[in-house]
CSV table of C-alpha atoms and ligand atoms in Angstrom, one decimal:
chain,number,residue,atom,x,y,z
E,1,MET,CA,20.7,14.1,14.7
E,2,LEU,CA,19.6,11.9,11.9
E,3,ARG,CA,16.0,12.7,12.3
E,4,GLU,CA,16.5,16.4,11.5
E,5,SER,CA,19.2,15.8,8.7
E,6,LEU,CA,19.1,16.5,5.1
E,7,PRO,CA,20.4,14.3,2.4
E,8,LYS,CA,24.0,14.3,2.1
E,9,VAL,CA,26.1,11.9,0.0
E,10,ILE,CA,29.9,11.7,0.6
E,11,THR,CA,31.1,8.7,-1.2
E,12,GLU,CA,30.6,7.1,-4.4
E,13,LEU,CA,27.7,4.9,-4.5
E,14,PRO,CA,27.7,2.1,-2.9
E,15,GLY,CA,30.1,3.4,-0.6
E,16,PRO,CA,33.0,0.4,0.2
E,17,LYS,CA,31.4,-0.8,3.1
E,18,SER,CA,28.3,-1.2,1.6
E,19,LYS,CA,29.7,-2.5,-1.4
E,20,GLU,CA,31.1,-5.4,0.5
E,21,VAL,CA,27.7,-6.1,1.9
E,22,ILE,CA,25.9,-6.1,-1.5
E,23,GLU,CA,28.5,-8.5,-3.0
E,24,ARG,CA,27.8,-10.8,-0.2
E,25,ARG,CA,24.0,-10.5,-0.5
E,26,LEU,CA,24.7,-11.4,-4.5
E,27,ASN,CA,26.2,-14.6,-3.4
E,28,ALA,CA,24.0,-15.7,-0.5
E,29,ILE,CA,20.3,-14.8,-1.2
E,30,PRO,CA,18.0,-15.7,-4.3
E,31,SER,CA,18.5,-12.9,-7.3
E,32,ALA,CA,14.6,-13.0,-7.2
E,33,ILE,CA,15.0,-11.0,-3.8
E,34,SER,CA,16.5,-7.9,-5.5
E,35,CYS,CA,17.3,-4.4,-4.4
E,36,ALA,CA,18.4,-1.4,-6.8
E,37,THR,CA,19.5,0.9,-3.8
E,38,PRO,CA,23.2,1.4,-3.8
E,39,CYS,CA,23.7,1.3,-0.1
E,40,VAL,CA,23.4,-0.6,3.0
E,41,ILE,CA,21.4,1.1,5.8
E,42,ASP,CA,23.4,1.6,9.4
E,43,ARG,CA,20.6,3.4,11.2
E,44,GLY,CA,17.2,5.0,10.5
E,45,GLU,CA,15.2,8.1,12.2
E,46,GLY,CA,12.3,9.7,11.0
E,47,ALA,CA,12.4,10.0,7.2
E,48,MET,CA,16.3,9.6,7.1
E,49,ILE,CA,18.6,6.7,6.7
E,50,GLN,CA,22.4,6.7,7.1
E,51,ASP,CA,24.2,4.2,5.4
E,52,LEU,CA,27.5,2.0,6.7
E,53,ASP,CA,29.5,4.7,4.7
E,54,GLY,CA,28.1,7.6,6.4
E,55,ASN,CA,25.9,8.8,3.4
E,56,ILE,CA,22.3,10.3,4.5
E,57,PHE,CA,19.2,9.7,2.3
E,58,VAL,CA,15.8,11.2,2.5
E,59,ASP,CA,13.6,7.8,2.0
E,60,TRP,CA,10.8,8.2,-0.1
E,61,VAL,CA,9.9,4.6,0.0
E,62,GLY,CA,9.3,3.9,3.7
E,63,GLY,CA,9.5,0.1,3.5
E,64,ILE,CA,6.9,0.4,0.9
E,65,GLY,CA,4.1,1.9,2.7
E,66,VAL,CA,5.1,0.3,6.3
E,67,LEU,CA,6.7,3.6,7.7
E,68,ASN,CA,3.9,6.3,8.0
E,69,ILE,CA,5.3,6.7,11.6
E,70,GLY,CA,8.7,6.8,10.2
E,71,TYR,CA,12.0,5.0,11.4
E,72,SER,CA,12.7,4.6,15.2
E,73,HIS,CA,10.0,6.4,16.4
E,74,PRO,CA,11.2,6.9,20.5
E,75,GLU,CA,7.6,6.1,21.9
E,76,VAL,CA,7.4,2.9,19.7
E,77,ILE,CA,10.6,1.6,20.5
E,78,GLU,CA,9.9,1.8,24.2
E,79,ALA,CA,6.5,0.0,24.0
E,80,VAL,CA,8.3,-2.8,22.2
E,81,LYS,CA,11.2,-3.1,24.6
E,82,HIS,CA,8.5,-3.1,27.4
E,83,GLN,CA,6.7,-6.0,25.9
E,84,VAL,CA,9.9,-7.8,25.0
E,85,ASP,CA,10.7,-7.6,28.8
E,86,ARG,CA,7.5,-9.3,29.5
E,87,TYR,CA,7.0,-12.0,27.1
E,88,PHE,CA,7.7,-12.6,23.2
E,89,HIS,CA,5.1,-15.2,22.3
E,90,PRO,CA,2.6,-17.1,24.4
E,91,GLN,CA,0.4,-17.9,21.1
E,92,ILE,CA,-3.2,-17.0,21.2
E,93,ASN,CA,-4.8,-20.5,20.7
E,94,THR,CA,-2.8,-21.5,23.9
E,95,ILE,CA,-2.8,-18.7,26.4
E,96,HIS,CA,-4.5,-15.4,26.4
E,97,TYR,CA,-2.7,-12.1,26.2
E,98,SER,CA,-4.2,-8.7,26.5
E,99,GLU,CA,-2.4,-6.9,23.6
E,100,TYR,CA,-4.2,-8.9,21.1
E,101,ILE,CA,-7.5,-8.3,22.5
E,102,GLU,CA,-6.8,-4.7,23.3
E,103,LEU,CA,-5.5,-4.1,19.5
E,104,ALA,CA,-8.9,-5.9,18.3
E,105,GLU,CA,-11.0,-3.7,20.2
E,106,LEU,CA,-9.3,-0.7,18.9
E,107,VAL,CA,-9.1,-1.8,15.4
E,108,ASN,CA,-13.0,-2.7,15.5
E,109,LYS,CA,-13.6,0.8,16.9
E,110,ILE,CA,-11.4,3.0,14.4
E,111,THR,CA,-12.2,1.3,11.3
E,112,PRO,CA,-15.0,2.8,9.4
E,113,GLY,CA,-18.8,1.8,10.1
E,114,ASP,CA,-20.8,1.9,13.3
E,115,PHE,CA,-21.5,-1.7,13.5
E,116,LYS,CA,-20.2,-4.6,15.5
E,117,LYS,CA,-17.0,-5.8,14.2
E,118,ARG,CA,-14.5,-8.4,15.0
E,119,THR,CA,-10.8,-8.5,14.0
E,120,ALA,CA,-8.5,-11.5,13.7
E,121,PHE,CA,-4.7,-10.7,13.2
E,122,PHE,CA,-2.0,-12.5,11.0
E,123,ASN,CA,1.7,-11.9,10.0
E,124,SER,CA,1.4,-10.4,6.6
E,125,GLY,CA,-0.9,-8.8,4.1
E,126,ALA,CA,-0.9,-11.9,1.8
E,127,GLU,CA,-2.1,-13.8,4.6
E,128,ALA,CA,-4.7,-11.0,5.4
E,129,VAL,CA,-6.0,-11.6,1.8
E,130,GLU,CA,-5.9,-15.3,2.0
E,131,ASN,CA,-7.8,-15.0,5.4
E,132,SER,CA,-10.2,-12.5,4.2
E,133,ILE,CA,-11.0,-15.2,1.0
E,134,LYS,CA,-11.5,-18.0,3.2
E,135,ILE,CA,-14.1,-16.0,5.5
E,136,ALA,CA,-15.8,-14.6,2.6
E,137,ARG,CA,-16.1,-18.2,1.1
E,138,LYS,CA,-17.2,-19.6,4.5
E,139,TYR,CA,-19.8,-17.0,5.2
E,140,SER,CA,-21.5,-16.9,1.9
E,141,LYS,CA,-21.4,-20.6,1.0
E,142,ARG,CA,-20.4,-19.4,-2.4
E,143,THR,CA,-16.8,-19.7,-4.2
E,144,GLU,CA,-16.1,-17.4,-6.9
E,145,ILE,CA,-14.0,-14.2,-6.4
E,146,ILE,CA,-14.0,-10.8,-8.5
E,147,THR,CA,-10.6,-9.2,-8.6
E,148,PHE,CA,-9.1,-6.3,-10.5
E,149,THR,CA,-6.8,-5.3,-13.5
E,150,GLY,CA,-3.8,-3.5,-11.9
E,151,GLY,CA,-4.4,-5.0,-8.4
E,152,PHE,CA,-1.8,-6.3,-6.0
E,153,HIS,CA,-2.7,-8.4,-3.3
E,154,GLY,CA,0.7,-10.2,-2.5
E,155,ARG,CA,2.8,-13.4,-3.3
E,156,THR,CA,1.0,-16.4,-1.8
E,157,TYR,CA,-1.1,-18.6,-4.2
E,158,MET,CA,-4.6,-16.8,-3.6
E,159,ALA,CA,-2.7,-13.3,-3.3
E,160,MET,CA,-1.0,-14.0,-6.4
E,161,THR,CA,-3.9,-15.5,-8.6
E,162,LEU,CA,-5.6,-12.2,-7.3
E,163,THR,CA,-2.8,-9.8,-8.4
E,164,SER,CA,-2.9,-8.7,-12.0
E,165,THR,CA,0.1,-8.2,-13.7
E,166,VAL,CA,1.7,-11.5,-14.9
E,167,LYS,CA,5.4,-10.7,-15.0
E,168,PRO,CA,7.0,-10.8,-12.6
E,169,TYR,CA,4.2,-11.8,-10.1
E,170,LYS,CA,2.8,-15.0,-11.7
E,171,ASN,CA,5.5,-15.8,-14.4
E,172,GLY,CA,5.9,-19.8,-14.4
E,173,PHE,CA,3.7,-20.1,-11.1
E,174,ALA,CA,1.2,-21.5,-12.5
E,175,PRO,CA,-1.6,-23.5,-11.7
E,176,LEU,CA,-3.1,-20.5,-9.8
E,177,VAL,CA,-6.2,-20.9,-7.8
E,178,PRO,CA,-9.5,-21.3,-9.3
E,179,GLY,CA,-12.6,-19.1,-9.1
E,180,VAL,CA,-10.7,-15.9,-9.5
E,181,HIS,CA,-12.5,-13.6,-12.3
E,182,ARG,CA,-10.8,-10.3,-13.2
E,183,ALA,CA,-12.7,-6.9,-13.6
E,184,PRO,CA,-11.5,-3.5,-15.3
E,185,TYR,CA,-10.4,-1.3,-12.4
E,186,PRO,CA,-11.4,2.2,-13.0
E,187,TYR,CA,-8.2,3.7,-14.5
E,188,THR,CA,-9.1,6.7,-15.7
E,189,TYR,CA,-5.9,7.5,-17.4
E,190,ARG,CA,-5.7,4.5,-19.0
E,191,THR,CA,-8.7,2.4,-20.2
E,192,ASP,CA,-8.2,-0.4,-23.0
E,193,ASP,CA,-10.8,1.7,-25.4
E,194,ASN,CA,-9.4,5.2,-24.5
E,195,ILE,CA,-12.7,6.1,-23.0
E,196,PRO,CA,-13.0,9.7,-21.8
E,197,LYS,CA,-12.1,10.2,-18.3
E,198,GLU,CA,-15.4,11.2,-16.6
E,199,GLU,CA,-17.1,7.9,-18.7
E,200,VAL,CA,-14.7,5.6,-17.0
E,201,PRO,CA,-16.3,4.7,-13.9
E,202,ASP,CA,-19.8,3.9,-15.6
E,203,TYR,CA,-17.8,2.1,-18.3
E,204,CYS,CA,-16.2,-0.2,-15.9
E,205,ILE,CA,-19.4,-0.8,-14.3
E,206,GLU,CA,-20.8,-2.0,-17.2
E,207,GLN,CA,-17.9,-4.3,-17.9
E,208,LEU,CA,-18.3,-5.7,-14.5
E,209,GLU,CA,-22.1,-6.4,-15.1
E,210,LYS,CA,-21.0,-8.1,-18.4
E,211,ILE,CA,-18.9,-10.4,-16.5
E,212,LEU,CA,-21.5,-11.2,-14.2
E,213,VAL,CA,-23.5,-12.5,-17.5
E,214,ASP,CA,-20.8,-13.9,-19.6
E,215,ASP,CA,-18.2,-15.3,-17.0
E,216,VAL,CA,-19.6,-16.0,-13.8
E,217,ALA,CA,-23.1,-16.2,-12.1
E,218,PRO,CA,-23.7,-13.5,-9.6
E,219,GLU,CA,-25.2,-15.7,-7.0
E,220,THR,CA,-21.9,-17.9,-7.0
E,221,VAL,CA,-19.7,-14.6,-6.3
E,222,ALA,CA,-18.6,-14.6,-2.6
E,223,ALA,CA,-16.6,-11.3,-2.6
E,224,ILE,CA,-15.2,-8.8,-4.8
E,225,ILE,CA,-11.6,-7.2,-3.4
E,226,ILE,CA,-10.8,-3.8,-4.7
E,227,GLU,CA,-7.7,-1.5,-3.5
E,228,PRO,CA,-9.4,2.1,-2.9
E,229,VAL,CA,-6.1,3.4,-4.1
E,230,GLN,CA,-3.9,0.8,-5.9
E,231,GLY,CA,-0.6,0.5,-4.9
E,232,ASP,CA,1.7,-1.3,-6.7
E,233,GLY,CA,-0.7,-0.7,-9.5
E,234,GLY,CA,0.6,2.8,-9.8
E,235,PHE,CA,-1.6,5.0,-7.0
E,236,VAL,CA,-4.7,4.7,-9.3
E,237,ILE,CA,-7.4,6.2,-7.3
E,238,ALA,CA,-10.9,4.4,-7.6
E,239,PRO,CA,-13.6,7.4,-8.4
E,240,ASP,CA,-16.3,7.6,-5.8
E,241,GLU,CA,-18.8,7.5,-8.6
E,242,TYR,CA,-17.5,3.9,-9.2
E,243,ILE,CA,-17.3,2.7,-5.7
E,244,LYS,CA,-21.0,3.8,-5.3
E,245,LYS,CA,-22.0,1.8,-8.0
E,246,LEU,CA,-19.6,-1.4,-6.8
E,247,ARG,CA,-21.5,-1.3,-3.5
E,248,ALA,CA,-24.8,-1.3,-5.2
E,249,ILE,CA,-23.9,-4.2,-7.1
E,250,CYS,CA,-22.8,-6.2,-4.3
E,251,ASP,CA,-25.9,-5.3,-2.4
E,252,LYS,CA,-28.0,-6.4,-5.2
E,253,TYR,CA,-26.2,-9.9,-5.5
E,254,GLY,CA,-25.4,-10.6,-2.1
E,255,ILE,CA,-21.7,-10.1,-2.9
E,256,LEU,CA,-19.2,-9.3,0.1
E,257,LEU,CA,-17.3,-6.0,-0.8
E,258,ILE,CA,-13.5,-6.4,0.7
E,259,ALA,CA,-11.3,-3.4,0.8
E,260,ASP,CA,-7.6,-4.0,0.8
E,261,GLU,CA,-6.0,-1.1,2.7
E,262,ILE,CA,-3.0,-2.7,3.3
E,263,GLN,CA,-0.9,0.0,1.6
E,264,THR,CA,-3.5,2.7,1.8
E,265,GLY,CA,-4.2,2.2,5.6
E,266,TYR,CA,-3.5,4.3,8.9
E,267,CYS,CA,-3.0,7.8,7.4
E,268,ARG,CA,-1.4,7.6,4.0
E,269,THR,CA,-4.2,9.1,2.0
E,270,GLY,CA,-5.3,11.9,4.6
E,271,ARG,CA,-7.9,10.1,6.6
E,272,LEU,CA,-7.2,7.1,8.9
E,273,PHE,CA,-8.3,4.9,6.2
E,274,ALA,CA,-8.8,5.3,2.8
E,275,THR,CA,-12.5,3.9,3.2
E,276,ASP,CA,-13.2,6.7,5.4
E,277,TYR,CA,-13.7,8.7,2.4
E,278,TRP,CA,-16.2,5.9,1.1
E,279,ALA,CA,-18.0,6.8,4.8
E,280,ASP,CA,-18.6,10.2,3.9
E,281,TYR,CA,-21.0,9.0,1.2
E,282,GLY,CA,-22.6,6.1,3.3
E,283,VAL,CA,-20.4,3.0,1.7
E,284,TYR,CA,-18.5,0.5,3.9
E,285,PRO,CA,-16.7,-2.6,3.2
E,286,ASP,CA,-17.9,-5.9,4.7
E,287,ILE,CA,-14.3,-6.7,5.3
E,288,LEU,CA,-11.6,-4.4,5.6
E,289,ILE,CA,-7.9,-5.8,5.5
E,290,THR,CA,-4.8,-4.0,6.5
E,291,ALA,CA,-1.2,-4.5,7.3
E,292,LYS,CA,1.8,-2.6,6.4
E,293,SER,CA,2.2,0.8,8.6
E,294,MET,CA,-0.2,-0.6,11.3
E,295,ALA,CA,2.9,-1.7,13.8
E,296,GLY,CA,5.4,0.8,12.0
E,297,GLY,CA,7.7,-2.3,10.8
E,298,LEU,CA,6.8,-5.4,12.8
E,299,PRO,CA,5.0,-8.2,11.0
E,300,ILE,CA,1.3,-7.9,11.7
E,301,SER,CA,-2.0,-7.8,9.5
E,302,ALA,CA,-5.5,-7.8,10.4
E,303,VAL,CA,-8.7,-8.7,9.1
E,304,THR,CA,-11.5,-6.7,10.2
E,305,GLY,CA,-15.4,-7.5,9.3
E,306,ARG,CA,-18.7,-7.3,10.5
E,307,ASP,CA,-19.7,-9.6,13.3
E,308,GLU,CA,-21.8,-12.1,11.4
E,309,ILE,CA,-19.1,-12.6,9.1
E,310,MET,CA,-16.2,-12.8,11.0
E,311,GLU,CA,-18.3,-15.6,13.2
E,312,ALA,CA,-18.9,-17.7,10.0
E,313,CYS,CA,-15.8,-19.8,10.8
E,314,ALA,CA,-15.8,-22.3,13.5
E,315,SER,CA,-12.8,-23.1,16.1
E,316,GLY,CA,-9.5,-23.8,14.7
E,317,GLU,CA,-10.6,-22.9,11.0
E,318,LEU,CA,-8.9,-19.6,11.4
E,319,GLY,CA,-5.2,-18.8,13.0
E,320,GLY,CA,-1.3,-19.6,12.6
E,321,THR,CA,1.4,-20.0,15.1
E,322,TYR,CA,2.7,-16.2,15.3
E,323,GLY,CA,-0.8,-14.3,14.1
E,324,GLY,CA,-0.9,-11.3,16.3
E,325,ASN,CA,2.3,-12.0,18.3
E,326,PRO,CA,2.5,-9.7,21.6
E,327,VAL,CA,5.4,-7.7,20.2
E,328,ALA,CA,4.0,-6.6,16.8
E,329,CYS,CA,0.6,-5.9,18.8
E,330,ALA,CA,2.3,-3.9,21.3
E,331,SER,CA,4.0,-1.8,18.8
E,332,ALA,CA,0.8,-1.5,16.7
E,333,LEU,CA,-1.2,0.0,19.9
E,334,LYS,CA,1.7,2.3,20.1
E,335,VAL,CA,1.9,3.6,16.5
E,336,ILE,CA,-2.0,3.9,16.1
E,337,GLU,CA,-2.0,6.0,19.6
E,338,VAL,CA,0.6,8.3,17.9
E,339,LEU,CA,-1.1,8.3,14.6
E,340,GLN,CA,-4.2,9.6,16.0
E,341,ARG,CA,-2.7,11.8,18.9
E,342,ASP,CA,-0.2,13.7,16.6
E,343,ASN,CA,-2.6,14.0,13.6
E,344,TYR,CA,-0.8,12.2,11.2
E,345,ALA,CA,-3.8,12.2,8.6
E,346,GLU,CA,-3.3,16.1,8.8
E,347,LYS,CA,0.4,15.8,7.8
E,348,ALA,CA,-0.6,13.5,4.9
E,349,VAL,CA,-3.0,16.3,3.6
E,350,LYS,CA,-0.1,18.9,3.9
E,351,ILE,CA,2.5,16.7,2.6
E,352,GLY,CA,0.3,16.1,-0.4
E,353,GLU,CA,-0.7,19.7,-0.8
E,354,VAL,CA,3.0,20.5,-1.0
E,355,CYS,CA,4.1,17.9,-3.6
E,356,MET,CA,1.0,18.3,-5.7
E,357,LYS,CA,1.5,22.1,-6.1
E,358,ARG,CA,5.2,20.9,-7.3
E,359,PHE,CA,3.7,18.3,-9.5
E,360,GLU,CA,1.7,20.6,-11.4
E,361,ALA,CA,4.4,22.7,-12.1
E,362,TRP,CA,6.6,19.8,-13.6
E,363,TYR,CA,3.4,18.8,-15.4
E,364,GLU,CA,3.5,22.1,-17.0
E,365,LYS,CA,7.0,22.0,-17.7
E,366,TYR,CA,8.0,18.4,-18.7
E,367,GLU,CA,6.3,16.8,-21.6
E,368,PHE,CA,7.2,13.2,-20.4
E,369,ILE,CA,5.2,13.3,-17.5
E,370,GLY,CA,1.8,11.8,-18.8
E,371,GLU,CA,-0.4,12.3,-15.5
E,372,ILE,CA,0.2,13.5,-11.8
E,373,ARG,CA,-2.3,12.1,-9.2
E,374,GLY,CA,-2.3,11.9,-5.3
E,375,LYS,CA,-4.6,11.0,-2.4
E,376,GLY,CA,-3.3,12.6,0.7
E,377,ALA,CA,0.4,11.7,0.7
E,378,MET,CA,-0.1,8.6,-1.9
E,379,LEU,CA,1.5,10.5,-4.7
E,380,ALA,CA,2.7,9.9,-8.2
E,381,PHE,CA,3.1,10.5,-11.7
E,382,GLU,CA,3.3,8.9,-15.1
E,383,ILE,CA,6.1,8.9,-17.4
E,384,VAL,CA,5.4,8.6,-21.0
E,385,LYS,CA,7.2,8.6,-24.3
E,386,ASP,CA,4.1,10.9,-25.8
E,387,ARG,CA,1.4,12.3,-24.2
E,388,GLY,CA,-0.9,11.6,-27.0
E,389,THR,CA,-0.2,7.9,-26.9
E,390,LYS,CA,0.5,7.6,-23.7
E,391,GLU,CA,3.4,5.0,-24.2
E,392,PRO,CA,5.1,4.2,-20.8
E,393,ASP,CA,8.8,5.1,-20.7
E,394,ALA,CA,10.3,2.8,-18.0
E,395,GLU,CA,13.6,3.5,-18.9
E,396,ARG,CA,13.3,7.0,-18.3
E,397,VAL,CA,11.7,6.1,-15.1
E,398,ASN,CA,14.9,3.9,-14.3
E,399,ARG,CA,17.1,6.5,-15.1
E,400,ILE,CA,15.4,9.3,-13.0
E,401,MET,CA,15.3,6.8,-9.9
E,402,THR,CA,19.2,5.8,-10.3
E,403,ALA,CA,19.9,9.6,-10.7
E,404,CYS,CA,18.0,10.3,-7.6
E,405,LYS,CA,19.4,7.8,-5.3
E,406,GLN,CA,22.8,9.1,-6.3
E,407,LYS,CA,22.0,12.6,-4.9
E,408,GLY,CA,20.2,11.1,-1.5
E,409,LEU,CA,16.6,10.5,-2.6
E,410,ILE,CA,15.3,6.7,-2.4
E,411,LEU,CA,12.5,6.4,-4.5
E,412,LYS,CA,10.8,3.5,-6.2
E,413,ASN,CA,8.6,2.9,-9.2
E,414,ALA,CA,5.1,1.3,-9.9
E,415,GLY,CA,2.3,0.7,-12.3
E,416,PRO,CA,2.1,-2.4,-14.9
E,417,PHE,CA,4.8,-1.0,-17.0
E,418,GLY,CA,7.1,0.4,-14.3
E,419,GLN,CA,6.0,3.8,-15.5
E,420,VAL,CA,4.8,5.4,-12.5
E,421,ILE,CA,7.2,7.2,-9.8
E,422,ARG,CA,5.8,6.8,-6.7
E,423,ALA,CA,6.1,8.6,-3.2
E,424,LEU,CA,5.6,7.1,0.2
E,425,MET,CA,7.6,9.2,2.5
E,426,PRO,CA,7.4,8.7,6.1
E,427,LEU,CA,4.5,11.3,7.3
E,428,ASN,CA,6.8,12.9,10.0
E,429,ILE,CA,9.0,13.9,7.5
E,430,THR,CA,10.3,17.5,8.2
E,431,ALA,CA,9.3,20.4,5.9
E,432,GLU,CA,12.9,20.8,4.8
E,433,GLN,CA,13.6,17.2,4.1
E,434,LEU,CA,10.5,16.9,1.9
E,435,GLU,CA,11.9,20.4,0.0
E,436,ALA,CA,15.1,18.7,-0.4
E,437,GLY,CA,13.6,15.5,-1.9
E,438,LEU,CA,11.7,17.7,-4.3
E,439,SER,CA,14.5,19.6,-5.2
E,440,ILE,CA,16.5,16.5,-5.8
E,441,LEU,CA,13.9,15.2,-8.0
E,442,GLU,CA,13.4,18.5,-10.0
E,443,GLU,CA,17.1,18.5,-10.6
E,444,VAL,CA,17.1,14.9,-12.1
E,445,LEU,CA,13.7,16.0,-14.2
E,446,GLU,CA,15.8,19.0,-15.6
E,447,GLN,CA,18.5,17.0,-16.6
E,448,GLU,CA,15.9,14.8,-18.7
E,449,VAL,CA,14.6,17.5,-20.9
K,501,LIG,C1,-2.8,-3.5,-1.4
K,501,LIG,C2,-1.7,-4.7,-1.0
K,501,LIG,N1,-2.0,-5.8,-0.7
K,501,LIG,C3,-1.3,-6.8,-0.3
K,501,LIG,C4,-0.1,-6.5,-0.5
K,501,LIG,C5,0.7,-7.9,0.3
K,501,LIG,O1,1.4,-7.6,1.5
K,501,LIG,P1,2.6,-8.7,2.0
K,501,LIG,O2,3.8,-8.0,1.3
K,501,LIG,O3,2.9,-7.8,3.6
K,501,LIG,O4,2.4,-9.7,1.7
K,501,LIG,C6,0.4,-5.5,-0.5
K,501,LIG,C7,1.8,-5.2,-0.4
K,501,LIG,O5,2.8,-4.4,-1.1
K,501,LIG,C8,-0.4,-4.6,-0.9
K,501,LIG,O6,0.0,-3.4,-1.3
């Protein structure tokens, strides 16, 4: 059974059947929608995929954080089939349907904060980002938004403007959306001024306060949007001291705090939400946005917020034809039930422990690893040319990823220079499959010495 298999590559990659499809792809779809993995999937189960040529891979990308529950979970398939048999899409502004309401009630209940909340559903992460900003502006009657260096929020115009890195995300797409300001994210390994790690949170708070003096008046700022752990930015974890002070600044000036948990949400970091860690010290976002692993692969995103904030918009001011479609809602309801019932947060913690132990050994051994980091099963390490200068080494990253794929491990990089190797394996990966992935990676790292 594929679900229990280990990686096994039996042809050259790509194999002949995959090669034929990849060649057609190159001719049929824009090159901007690119893919460097040398196989075409035939089916997927758990953490494993089989390609058209019979090669088996362990997938440590999981649809970029979509597959916390893995491929083809049988209970999710059943829930989707049941929904498809009843109806596809009455449309929430046209006919009431209970899946949308039931899912909103559930998300309101499970997201951090024991206060009344409401949730609206959209189709993608970027759409949730867009709508969180619309809602924040409407509620606050303010225009300005603060975002962060290294942040990634999507590819629509506002989401792209909020996103940090110019190439490839914003290159040539100007003019962008006005009213967006950028503060330094507390990236303890890399700050512009090479500040010692322990001083980075305070340094970044000072920089934010400077922005509120030099760049934008605090009473005009509607919201600050932050990823608790940056995803595309390289799995950079915002320290708790920073988050506490950030919340205090928001409270001081009446600025809303939006947590973008599109990649961190639904058990990835070892809790149901990364903001559950914030709640331990009494910090809550005013608006929380989620997507990706929520429905295990069907397109849906959520904007969840305090009652009074979510009620700021009038009838017709929010929505979209497909937002919260019943098939995605049915999938999400089952995914969340399974994540909670089968304690996927605990699985993430265990995966994190196993991987970090290996990463620590690699850090000792391989000079080209600059830093290792992780929260739960959101795991990464940086590849550098020199530990002293921290110069990123994207070339080596690409070599490592290519070699891993050839041996049956699918990996993706991250970080502003492409210098970070990240792992987002499905959380129901077996211990043997996890070990197989680690062994492949170790073999490849060893070849780099
Ligand atoms: C933190 C974060 N926000 C927003 C997005 C955008 O989501 P989508 O690609 O579904 O529009 C992503 C996608 O990677 C993300 O990781």
